[in-house]
């Protein structure tokens, strides 16, 4: 696989004013989302929901790529067009989640390791046939007074390295997603410290495992206060610490950083991304790869009802546009009020 193709795909995913939609919820996670609107999680409902999102007119102006789930990459729009083909016809790059989830890490109470390396080479070849040009693997780290352990940090970093190398061998751009979870009472300073250790380990492993960083993207958490911390740092502090940290530990060879939203509300995720882009000195495009923060309103407006498709698409388009503005450091609260349809 020519490395140039990987470089081109990675750069296209962080093209100016564009970001990624994470629509790769596993069967368990999408059931939780559907429960919130009282909708049964059948294969057809899952298909109809993704159909609503992917066929949103004009969304390709703001969305560069979509991460699909194993079931979704095999599904089709109502007119029979396979989803990967539909996305490509709009100029959106199809991607695929390839990890098999975070499982308890042996002998490490309260910590997880992400599984899915066994057989990954074969699955990547099949996904590429199905149209995937990039992939995602998510590792998670909990913060407590004593966690994460070095064991958890290095075990997950090693797996991310193996995943990334296998992806590049298959001609697929790996999105490397180490997520330091926001759950907990920790301060933003502790989030900074832990995220720093995690990213340092990840880049050591990627380097040692010969991964070509120019053909990768990083999908990290923002440096942010724990959900239960009594003092919630404001957007300006989140931005300052996030950019400072990345400048210290993320190699400039990485073509772009696309944040996860990690349980922030839609507005928080947009406001914080905007603040991050207003800080000078970052060598990378800093954009988004949001799941919940792009979909929460759209899911509610759609409501599982064909009559809700237009409202769902309007809500999705609005969030995509707002986050695209934030990725340029050009968002304002007033823009949220603008009519979107
Ligand atoms: P959230 O933006 O909802 O955190 O999802 C992003 C993602 O892909 C998590 O793996």
CSV table of C-alpha atoms and ligand atoms in Angstrom, one decimal:
chain,number,residue,atom,x,y,z
A,1,UNK,CA,0.0,0.0,0.0
A,2,UNK,CA,1.5,3.3,-1.0
A,3,UNK,CA,1.9,5.4,2.1
A,4,UNK,CA,0.9,8.5,0.1
A,5,UNK,CA,-2.7,7.1,0.0
A,6,UNK,CA,-2.7,6.9,3.8
A,7,UNK,CA,-1.4,10.4,4.1
A,8,UNK,CA,-4.0,11.7,1.6
A,9,UNK,CA,-6.9,10.0,3.4
A,10,UNK,CA,-5.7,11.2,6.8
A,11,UNK,CA,-5.4,14.8,5.6
A,12,UNK,CA,-8.7,14.6,3.8
A,13,UNK,CA,-10.4,13.6,7.1
A,14,UNK,CA,-9.2,16.9,8.7
A,15,UNK,CA,-9.8,19.1,5.7
A,16,UNK,CA,-10.4,22.7,6.8
A,17,UNK,CA,-13.9,23.2,8.3
A,18,UNK,CA,-14.7,19.5,8.4
A,19,UNK,CA,-14.9,16.8,11.0
A,20,UNK,CA,-16.0,13.2,11.5
A,21,UNK,CA,-19.3,11.7,12.6
A,22,UNK,CA,-18.9,8.7,14.9
A,23,UNK,CA,-21.9,6.6,14.1
A,24,UNK,CA,-20.3,3.4,15.2
A,25,UNK,CA,-22.3,2.7,18.3
A,26,UNK,CA,-22.1,-1.1,19.1
A,27,UNK,CA,-25.4,-3.0,19.4
A,28,UNK,CA,-25.4,-2.4,23.2
A,29,UNK,CA,-24.7,1.3,23.0
A,30,UNK,CA,-27.3,2.1,20.3
A,31,UNK,CA,-29.8,0.2,22.4
A,32,UNK,CA,-29.1,2.6,25.3
A,33,UNK,CA,-29.5,5.6,22.9
A,34,UNK,CA,-32.8,4.2,21.5
A,35,UNK,CA,-34.0,3.5,25.1
A,36,UNK,CA,-33.8,7.2,25.7
A,37,UNK,CA,-36.5,7.8,23.0
A,38,UNK,CA,-38.4,4.7,23.9
A,39,UNK,CA,-37.6,3.0,20.6
A,40,UNK,CA,-36.9,-0.7,20.2
A,41,UNK,CA,-33.4,-1.5,18.9
A,42,UNK,CA,-34.3,-3.7,15.9
A,43,UNK,CA,-32.0,-4.0,12.9
A,44,UNK,CA,-34.5,-2.0,10.7
A,45,UNK,CA,-34.7,0.8,13.3
A,46,UNK,CA,-30.9,1.0,13.5
A,47,UNK,CA,-30.8,1.1,9.7
A,48,UNK,CA,-33.5,3.7,9.4
A,49,UNK,CA,-31.7,5.9,12.0
A,50,UNK,CA,-28.4,5.8,10.2
A,51,UNK,CA,-30.2,6.3,6.9
A,52,UNK,CA,-31.7,9.5,8.3
A,53,UNK,CA,-28.2,10.8,9.3
A,54,UNK,CA,-26.3,9.8,6.2
A,55,UNK,CA,-28.8,11.2,3.7
A,56,UNK,CA,-28.9,14.6,5.3
A,57,UNK,CA,-28.7,17.1,2.4
A,58,UNK,CA,-25.7,19.3,2.6
A,59,UNK,CA,-24.0,17.6,5.5
A,60,UNK,CA,-21.0,16.7,3.4
A,61,UNK,CA,-20.0,20.4,3.6
A,62,UNK,CA,-19.1,19.8,7.2
A,63,UNK,CA,-18.5,16.1,7.6
A,64,UNK,CA,-15.4,14.5,6.0
A,65,UNK,CA,-15.9,10.9,7.2
A,66,UNK,CA,-18.3,8.6,9.1
A,67,UNK,CA,-17.3,5.8,11.4
A,68,UNK,CA,-19.5,2.8,10.9
A,69,UNK,CA,-20.2,-0.3,12.9
A,70,UNK,CA,-19.8,-3.9,11.6
A,71,UNK,CA,-23.6,-4.2,11.1
A,72,UNK,CA,-23.9,-0.7,9.5
A,73,UNK,CA,-21.2,-1.1,6.9
A,74,UNK,CA,-23.2,-4.0,5.5
A,75,UNK,CA,-26.5,-2.1,5.5
A,76,UNK,CA,-28.1,0.0,2.7
A,77,UNK,CA,-30.2,3.1,2.3
A,78,UNK,CA,-33.9,2.6,1.4
A,79,UNK,CA,-33.1,2.8,-2.3
A,80,UNK,CA,-30.7,-0.2,-1.9
A,81,UNK,CA,-27.4,1.8,-2.1
A,82,UNK,CA,-25.0,0.3,0.4
A,83,UNK,CA,-24.1,2.8,3.1
A,84,UNK,CA,-20.4,3.0,2.2
A,85,UNK,CA,-21.3,3.7,-1.5
A,86,UNK,CA,-23.9,6.3,-0.5
A,87,UNK,CA,-21.3,8.1,1.7
A,88,UNK,CA,-18.6,8.0,-1.0
A,89,UNK,CA,-21.1,9.4,-3.6
A,90,UNK,CA,-21.4,12.5,-1.3
A,91,UNK,CA,-17.6,12.8,-0.9
A,92,UNK,CA,-17.7,11.4,2.7
A,93,UNK,CA,-15.0,8.9,3.6
A,94,UNK,CA,-16.4,5.6,5.1
A,95,UNK,CA,-14.6,4.3,8.2
A,96,UNK,CA,-15.1,1.4,10.6
A,97,UNK,CA,-14.8,0.6,14.3
A,98,UNK,CA,-12.7,-2.5,14.5
A,99,UNK,CA,-12.1,-3.0,18.2
A,100,UNK,CA,-14.3,-5.4,20.1
A,101,UNK,CA,-14.7,-3.3,23.2
A,102,UNK,CA,-13.0,-2.6,26.5
A,103,UNK,CA,-12.9,-5.7,28.7
A,104,UNK,CA,-11.7,-6.1,32.3
A,105,UNK,CA,-7.9,-6.2,32.5
A,106,UNK,CA,-6.7,-9.2,34.3
A,107,UNK,CA,-5.2,-8.6,37.8
A,108,UNK,CA,-6.1,-4.9,37.5
A,109,UNK,CA,-9.2,-4.1,39.5
A,110,UNK,CA,-11.3,-1.4,37.9
A,111,UNK,CA,-9.3,-1.2,34.7
A,112,UNK,CA,-9.9,-2.3,31.1
A,113,UNK,CA,-8.0,-3.4,28.0
A,114,UNK,CA,-9.5,-3.2,24.6
A,115,UNK,CA,-9.8,-6.5,22.8
A,116,UNK,CA,-10.0,-7.3,19.1
A,117,UNK,CA,-6.5,-8.0,17.8
A,118,UNK,CA,-7.1,-11.7,17.1
A,119,UNK,CA,-8.2,-12.1,13.5
A,120,UNK,CA,-7.9,-8.4,12.9
A,121,UNK,CA,-5.8,-8.7,9.8
A,122,UNK,CA,-8.6,-10.7,8.1
A,123,UNK,CA,-11.3,-8.4,9.3
A,124,UNK,CA,-9.4,-5.3,8.0
A,125,UNK,CA,-9.1,-6.9,4.5
A,126,UNK,CA,-12.8,-7.6,4.4
A,127,UNK,CA,-13.7,-4.0,5.6
A,128,UNK,CA,-11.5,-2.5,3.0
A,129,UNK,CA,-13.4,-4.6,0.4
A,130,UNK,CA,-16.6,-3.2,1.8
A,131,UNK,CA,-15.3,0.4,1.3
A,132,UNK,CA,-13.6,1.4,4.6
A,133,UNK,CA,-10.7,3.7,4.2
A,134,UNK,CA,-10.0,4.4,7.9
A,135,UNK,CA,-10.6,2.7,11.2
A,136,UNK,CA,-11.1,3.4,14.9
A,137,UNK,CA,-9.9,1.6,18.0
A,138,UNK,CA,-10.8,3.0,21.4
A,139,UNK,CA,-8.9,2.4,24.7
A,140,UNK,CA,-10.4,3.7,27.9
A,141,UNK,CA,-8.7,4.8,31.2
A,142,UNK,CA,-10.4,5.6,34.5
A,143,UNK,CA,-9.1,8.2,36.8
A,144,UNK,CA,-9.1,7.6,40.6
A,145,UNK,CA,-6.5,8.6,43.2
A,146,UNK,CA,-4.5,5.6,42.2
A,147,UNK,CA,-5.6,4.8,38.6
A,148,UNK,CA,-4.8,4.4,35.8
A,149,UNK,CA,-1.9,2.0,36.5
A,150,UNK,CA,1.2,1.8,34.4
A,151,UNK,CA,0.0,-1.7,33.5
A,152,UNK,CA,-3.2,-0.4,32.0
A,153,UNK,CA,-1.5,2.5,30.2
A,154,UNK,CA,1.2,0.4,28.6
A,155,UNK,CA,-1.0,-2.6,27.8
A,156,UNK,CA,-3.5,-0.4,26.0
A,157,UNK,CA,-0.8,1.5,24.2
A,158,UNK,CA,0.8,-1.7,23.0
A,159,UNK,CA,-2.6,-2.8,21.6
A,160,UNK,CA,-3.1,0.6,19.9
A,161,UNK,CA,0.3,0.1,18.3
A,162,UNK,CA,-0.6,-3.4,17.0
A,163,UNK,CA,-3.9,-2.2,15.7
A,164,UNK,CA,-2.4,0.9,13.9
A,165,UNK,CA,0.3,-1.2,12.3
A,166,UNK,CA,-2.2,-3.8,11.0
A,167,UNK,CA,-4.4,-1.0,9.6
A,168,UNK,CA,-1.6,0.6,7.7
A,169,UNK,CA,-0.5,-2.8,6.3
A,170,UNK,CA,-4.1,-3.1,5.0
A,171,UNK,CA,-4.2,0.4,3.5
A,172,UNK,CA,-6.5,1.8,6.1
A,173,UNK,CA,-5.8,4.9,8.2
A,174,UNK,CA,-5.9,4.1,11.9
A,175,UNK,CA,-7.6,6.6,14.2
A,176,UNK,CA,-5.9,6.1,17.5
A,177,UNK,CA,-8.4,6.7,20.3
A,178,UNK,CA,-7.1,6.7,23.9
A,179,UNK,CA,-9.9,8.1,26.0
A,180,UNK,CA,-9.2,9.2,29.5
A,181,UNK,CA,-12.8,9.1,30.9
A,182,UNK,CA,-14.5,12.1,32.4
A,183,UNK,CA,-16.3,10.1,35.1
A,184,UNK,CA,-14.9,10.8,38.5
A,185,UNK,CA,-14.2,13.7,40.9
A,186,UNK,CA,-10.7,14.5,39.6
A,187,UNK,CA,-9.5,18.1,38.9
A,188,UNK,CA,-8.6,19.3,35.4
A,189,UNK,CA,-4.9,19.3,36.5
A,190,UNK,CA,-5.2,15.5,37.2
A,191,UNK,CA,-6.8,15.0,33.8
A,192,UNK,CA,-3.8,16.9,32.3
A,193,UNK,CA,-1.3,14.6,34.2
A,194,UNK,CA,-3.0,11.4,33.2
A,195,UNK,CA,-3.6,12.3,29.6
A,196,UNK,CA,0.0,13.3,29.3
A,197,UNK,CA,1.2,9.8,30.6
A,198,UNK,CA,-1.3,8.0,28.3
A,199,UNK,CA,-0.3,9.9,25.1
A,200,UNK,CA,3.4,9.6,25.9
A,201,UNK,CA,3.0,5.8,26.1
A,202,UNK,CA,0.8,5.7,23.0
A,203,UNK,CA,3.4,7.5,20.8
A,204,UNK,CA,6.2,5.4,22.2
A,205,UNK,CA,4.4,2.3,21.1
A,206,UNK,CA,3.4,3.7,17.7
A,207,UNK,CA,7.0,4.7,17.1
A,208,UNK,CA,8.4,1.3,18.2
A,209,UNK,CA,5.9,-0.6,16.1
A,210,UNK,CA,7.0,1.3,13.0
A,211,UNK,CA,3.6,3.1,12.5
A,212,UNK,CA,3.9,5.9,9.9
A,213,UNK,CA,2.5,8.8,12.0
A,214,UNK,CA,1.7,10.9,8.8
A,215,UNK,CA,-0.9,8.2,8.0
A,216,UNK,CA,-2.7,8.3,11.4
A,217,UNK,CA,-5.1,10.6,13.3
A,218,UNK,CA,-5.4,11.0,17.1
A,219,UNK,CA,-8.8,11.0,18.7
A,220,UNK,CA,-8.3,12.1,22.3
A,221,UNK,CA,-10.3,13.4,25.2
A,222,UNK,CA,-10.0,17.1,25.9
A,223,UNK,CA,-8.2,17.9,29.2
A,224,UNK,CA,-11.2,18.6,31.3
A,225,UNK,CA,-12.5,18.4,34.9
A,226,UNK,CA,-14.0,15.2,36.1
A,227,UNK,CA,-17.8,15.2,35.9
A,228,UNK,CA,-18.1,15.0,39.7
A,229,UNK,CA,-15.4,17.6,40.5
A,230,UNK,CA,-16.8,20.5,42.5
A,231,UNK,CA,-14.8,23.0,40.5
A,232,UNK,CA,-15.5,22.8,36.8
A,233,UNK,CA,-12.8,24.5,34.7
A,234,UNK,CA,-14.1,27.0,32.1
A,235,UNK,CA,-13.7,26.6,28.4
A,236,UNK,CA,-10.6,28.9,28.3
A,237,UNK,CA,-8.8,26.8,30.9
A,238,UNK,CA,-9.7,23.5,29.1
A,239,UNK,CA,-8.4,25.1,25.8
A,240,UNK,CA,-5.2,26.3,27.4
A,241,UNK,CA,-4.3,23.0,29.1
A,242,UNK,CA,-5.4,20.8,26.1
A,243,UNK,CA,-3.3,22.7,23.6
A,244,UNK,CA,-0.3,23.0,26.0
A,245,UNK,CA,-0.4,19.2,26.6
A,246,UNK,CA,-0.6,18.2,23.0
A,247,UNK,CA,2.2,20.5,22.0
A,248,UNK,CA,4.4,18.7,24.5
A,249,UNK,CA,3.5,15.0,23.7
A,250,UNK,CA,1.9,14.7,20.2
A,251,UNK,CA,4.4,14.6,17.3
A,252,UNK,CA,4.0,17.3,14.7
A,253,UNK,CA,4.0,14.5,12.1
A,254,UNK,CA,0.4,13.6,13.1
A,255,UNK,CA,-1.8,15.2,10.4
A,256,UNK,CA,-4.7,16.1,12.8
A,257,UNK,CA,-6.4,15.7,16.1
A,258,UNK,CA,-10.1,14.9,16.2
A,259,UNK,CA,-11.7,15.1,19.6
A,260,UNK,CA,-14.3,12.7,21.1
A,261,UNK,CA,-17.1,14.4,23.0
A,262,UNK,CA,-17.0,11.9,25.9
A,263,UNK,CA,-20.3,12.8,27.6
A,264,UNK,CA,-20.1,16.6,27.2
A,265,UNK,CA,-23.4,18.2,26.2
A,266,UNK,CA,-23.7,19.2,22.6
A,267,UNK,CA,-23.1,22.9,23.5
A,268,UNK,CA,-20.2,22.2,25.8
A,269,UNK,CA,-18.5,20.1,23.1
A,270,UNK,CA,-18.9,22.9,20.6
A,271,UNK,CA,-17.9,25.7,22.9
A,272,UNK,CA,-14.8,23.9,24.1
A,273,UNK,CA,-13.7,23.0,20.6
A,274,UNK,CA,-14.1,26.6,19.6
A,275,UNK,CA,-12.0,27.8,22.6
A,276,UNK,CA,-9.3,25.2,21.8
A,277,UNK,CA,-9.1,26.6,18.2
A,278,UNK,CA,-8.6,30.1,19.5
A,279,UNK,CA,-5.4,29.2,21.3
A,280,UNK,CA,-2.3,29.9,19.2
A,281,UNK,CA,0.6,27.6,18.5
A,282,UNK,CA,-1.0,24.4,17.5
A,283,UNK,CA,0.7,22.7,14.5
A,284,UNK,CA,-2.4,20.5,13.8
A,285,UNK,CA,-5.9,21.0,12.6
A,286,UNK,CA,-8.0,20.4,15.8
A,287,UNK,CA,-11.4,19.1,14.8
A,288,UNK,CA,-14.1,16.7,16.0
A,289,UNK,CA,-15.1,13.1,15.8
A,290,UNK,CA,-18.2,13.3,17.9
A,291,UNK,CA,-20.8,10.7,18.6
A,292,UNK,CA,-23.3,12.0,21.2
A,293,UNK,CA,-22.4,15.6,20.6
A,294,UNK,CA,-23.5,15.4,17.0
A,295,UNK,CA,-26.4,13.1,17.4
A,296,UNK,CA,-28.3,13.9,20.7
A,297,UNK,CA,-30.7,16.4,19.3
A,298,UNK,CA,-31.0,14.6,15.9
A,299,UNK,CA,-32.0,11.4,17.7
A,300,UNK,CA,-34.6,13.2,19.8
A,301,UNK,CA,-36.1,15.1,16.8
A,302,UNK,CA,-36.3,11.9,14.7
A,303,UNK,CA,-37.9,10.0,17.5
A,304,UNK,CA,-38.0,6.7,15.5
A,305,UNK,CA,-40.8,8.2,13.3
A,306,UNK,CA,-40.5,8.5,9.5
A,307,UNK,CA,-42.3,11.8,9.9
A,308,UNK,CA,-39.4,13.0,12.1
A,309,UNK,CA,-36.8,12.6,9.4
A,310,UNK,CA,-36.7,16.2,8.3
A,311,UNK,CA,-36.5,17.5,11.8
A,312,UNK,CA,-33.8,15.0,12.7
A,313,UNK,CA,-31.7,16.0,9.6
A,314,UNK,CA,-32.1,19.7,10.4
A,315,UNK,CA,-30.8,19.1,13.9
A,316,UNK,CA,-27.9,17.0,12.7
A,317,UNK,CA,-27.0,19.5,10.0
A,318,UNK,CA,-27.1,22.3,12.6
A,319,UNK,CA,-24.7,20.6,15.0
A,320,UNK,CA,-22.4,19.6,12.1
A,321,UNK,CA,-22.3,23.2,11.0
A,322,UNK,CA,-21.7,24.6,14.5
A,323,UNK,CA,-18.9,22.2,15.1
A,324,UNK,CA,-17.3,23.0,11.7
A,325,UNK,CA,-17.3,26.7,12.8
A,326,UNK,CA,-15.8,25.7,16.2
A,327,UNK,CA,-13.1,23.7,14.3
A,328,UNK,CA,-12.2,27.1,12.7
A,329,UNK,CA,-12.4,29.0,16.0
A,330,UNK,CA,-15.2,30.9,14.5
A,331,UNK,CA,-18.3,29.8,16.5
A,332,UNK,CA,-20.4,32.1,18.8
A,333,UNK,CA,-23.3,31.4,21.0
A,334,UNK,CA,-25.4,33.7,18.8
A,335,UNK,CA,-24.9,31.4,15.8
A,336,UNK,CA,-26.7,28.7,17.7
A,337,UNK,CA,-29.9,30.8,17.4
A,338,UNK,CA,-29.6,31.1,13.6
A,339,UNK,CA,-32.4,29.5,11.6
A,340,UNK,CA,-31.0,26.2,10.2
A,341,UNK,CA,-33.5,25.0,7.7
B,1,LIG,P1,-18.6,10.5,21.9
B,1,LIG,O1,-18.4,11.7,21.1
B,1,LIG,O2,-20.1,10.3,22.1
B,1,LIG,O3,-17.7,10.4,23.1
B,1,LIG,O4,-18.3,9.3,20.9
B,1,LIG,C1,-17.1,9.3,20.2
B,1,LIG,C2,-16.6,8.0,20.0
B,1,LIG,O5,-16.4,7.5,18.9
B,1,LIG,C3,-16.3,7.2,21.2
B,1,LIG,O6,-15.6,6.0,20.9
